[in-house]
Amino acid sequence: MGTNVAPWKQLLFGAIEANSHLSHSSYFQLATIGFSGRPSNRTVVFRGFEENSDRIQINTDLRSRKIEELKHCPFSEICWYFSDTWEQFRINGRIEVIDASNPDQSKLQQREKAWFANSLRSRLIYTCPTPGSPCNNEQSNQQVNLDPSSGPVPEYCLLLLEPEKVDYLNLKSNQRLLFSSMASGAGEKSWTSEKVNP
Amino acid sequence: MGTNVAPWKQLLFGAIEANSHLSHSSYFQLATIGFSGRPSNRTVVFRGFEENSDRIQINTDLRSRKIEELKHCPFSEICWYFSDTWEQFRINGRIEVIDASNPDQSKLQQREKAWFANSLRSRLIYTCPTPGSPCNNEQSNQQVNLDPSSGPVPEYCLLLLEPEKVDYLNLKSNQRLLFSSMASGAGEKSWTSEKVNP
């Protein structure tokens, strides 16, 4: 285990592997703060980690409500429950939103790479009518063609969650571990862990 | 369907029934606002509806962090994903906390009834050392005896979530419905629904 690998990441990889036979094992719930100051919570799909990093990748539509919510409050908590191994990861951190208007070329490249990692069917979702807007059946039935070699559409957005705290619970072994990060020298993070009551 | 039955409730009963072969189908994620103003999110168990009502029952430990969080901000959003039928319910509302100090006798009776609806094993959880506190192995190994006829221990707490908005998404039929409640005469709620883009 390299010194840069967060200790909870090994546990998470183990859970992903052990539950990979369940298609819903890559789904988790992402909580944000809504406009009214009330919590907001929805299911999203894990799109892997950013290369050489702890940051968790999520795809979303620029027109979805969570984008506006994250502009007001960039903090989020993931709750990821693995139904076969009875493990839960609560991952708290700040989310960076990367859309087409990002001034950083390397971030735009990262967004493009994430776009092409999606199936063509997943990419088509971003050409659908505005999510959450009143349904107009004619509009919904419109056929859109998308060239497989075309780069990301403007509606496609990459979210990167930078974990700061991870609360791990194993309901089979009845163990719970709290992982906390601290910024150490040279911009690197270091992690501490504590065993707590479940 | 009686006039008092919320329209989303029939959809929810359908999903519960269709996914009942999966033990995790009664689990959902409950988001609250944490102390720092950041979102907080964890898995909890559905304990049915309050009798003749839309209110959702959840059990929790009085010593868990969500109790303090709910005192500061009583609002919550449930995200309930049904993995076999690909249905998601986002249920937003206010939570009432009913613990042993509640001055209302009928509420204390409701708490007692909910306590006895739990298995003996579930009841024992509330006699465990404080959740989230540093783990002391000696303490954890203590054997506690609980008389099956004993009423709720002080640590046992009943939460009641009163739904105000329900966002229903069906990923198989690709349909999404928003349900909103309004207070009508005589303290009753009425519900409206709107079909929106998924």
XYZ file of C-alpha atoms in Angstrom, chain B residues 25-178:
154
model
C -35.490 -3.047 0.140
C -36.624 -1.632 3.497
C -33.428 0.445 3.813
C -33.230 4.039 2.663
C -30.879 6.993 3.031
C -31.835 9.856 5.323
C -30.164 13.222 4.747
C -30.068 15.923 7.411
C -28.143 19.163 7.973
C -25.041 18.612 10.107
C -23.650 20.994 12.749
C -21.225 22.587 10.357
C -24.044 23.334 7.915
C -22.804 20.456 5.770
C -25.074 17.636 4.650
C -25.172 14.425 6.635
C -26.437 11.135 5.139
C -26.937 7.598 6.492
C -28.857 4.391 5.911
C -31.876 3.736 8.136
C -34.706 1.182 8.166
C -38.327 1.816 7.182
C -40.560 0.938 10.165
C -43.895 1.461 8.433
C -46.334 4.332 8.387
C -47.975 5.803 11.439
C -51.546 4.498 11.646
C -54.021 6.350 9.372
C -51.322 8.786 8.287
C -48.570 9.504 5.733
C -45.921 9.817 8.405
C -42.947 7.511 8.041
C -41.603 5.776 11.150
C -37.860 5.380 11.780
C -36.102 4.103 14.908
C -32.939 5.671 16.198
C -30.686 5.981 19.209
C -31.126 9.155 21.257
C -27.315 9.363 21.483
C -26.779 9.345 17.695
C -25.634 12.518 15.977
C -28.779 12.863 13.879
C -30.835 13.687 16.990
C -28.735 16.803 17.691
C -28.812 17.667 13.997
C -32.613 17.417 13.867
C -32.899 19.731 16.881
C -31.070 22.406 14.887
C -32.853 21.706 11.612
C -35.870 19.354 11.612
C -35.960 18.951 7.822
C -34.824 15.851 6.033
C -34.864 14.149 2.651
C -35.226 10.404 2.295
C -33.770 8.834 -0.843
C -35.243 5.369 -1.302
C -33.998 3.403 -4.278
C -35.597 0.053 -5.174
C -32.920 -1.963 -6.921
C -35.147 -4.559 -8.590
C -37.803 -2.250 -10.076
C -35.465 0.740 -10.647
C -37.746 3.137 -8.792
C -36.601 6.054 -6.654
C -38.609 8.019 -4.091
C -37.206 11.274 -2.747
C -39.364 12.205 0.234
C -38.850 15.640 1.754
C -40.391 16.750 5.020
C -40.118 17.637 8.665
C -39.146 15.129 11.337
C -40.645 14.898 14.797
C -38.459 13.280 17.458
C -40.326 11.261 20.111
C -38.217 10.243 23.103
C -39.014 9.285 26.704
C -39.258 12.950 27.757
C -42.246 13.635 25.460
C -45.065 15.260 27.487
C -47.813 13.801 25.245
C -49.140 10.489 26.580
C -50.456 9.330 23.195
C -47.019 9.892 21.676
C -45.360 7.921 24.454
C -47.791 5.092 23.714
C -46.897 5.276 20.039
C -43.206 5.056 20.953
C -43.918 2.050 23.170
C -45.869 0.309 20.407
C -43.017 0.909 17.932
C -40.540 -0.467 20.496
C -42.428 -3.749 20.842
C -42.715 -4.046 17.054
C -38.924 -4.547 17.013
C -37.234 -7.903 17.388
C -35.505 -8.503 20.709
C -32.215 -8.333 18.866
C -33.039 -4.876 17.461
C -34.007 -3.674 20.936
C -30.656 -4.786 22.341
C -28.862 -2.292 20.061
C -30.037 0.533 22.323
C -28.229 -0.965 25.309
C -24.869 -0.858 23.485
C -22.175 1.739 24.249
C -22.701 5.239 22.804
C -22.608 5.082 18.963
C -19.725 7.070 17.457
C -17.747 7.249 20.724
C -14.231 5.809 20.906
C -14.381 2.047 21.121
C -13.577 0.414 24.442
C -13.445 -3.327 23.842
C -14.224 -4.350 27.432
C -17.340 -2.215 27.404
C -18.492 -3.614 24.047
C -18.257 -7.172 25.299
C -20.554 -6.567 28.234
C -23.526 -8.897 28.224
C -26.844 -7.120 28.676
C -30.060 -8.903 29.488
C -33.300 -7.399 28.294
C -36.651 -8.708 29.468
C -38.890 -9.215 26.392
C -41.779 -7.603 28.273
C -39.808 -4.471 29.293
C -40.869 -1.190 27.726
C -38.555 1.128 25.744
C -35.154 1.980 27.205
C -34.381 5.736 27.500
C -32.004 5.535 24.511
C -34.788 4.413 22.164
C -36.235 7.125 20.004
C -39.004 7.173 17.400
C -38.729 9.543 14.445
C -41.772 10.545 12.394
C -41.206 12.119 8.997
C -44.152 14.123 7.653
C -43.825 14.136 3.841
C -44.349 17.486 2.112
C -42.869 16.729 -1.309
C -42.285 13.439 -3.075
C -40.207 13.117 -6.241
C -40.883 9.759 -7.899
C -38.640 8.417 -10.659
C -39.124 5.176 -12.585
C -36.016 4.292 -14.590
C -37.732 1.404 -16.413
C -40.652 3.418 -17.806
C -38.532 6.611 -17.765
C -41.270 8.523 -15.948
C -40.989 11.107 -13.217
C -43.755 12.557 -11.067
C -43.573 15.382 -8.528
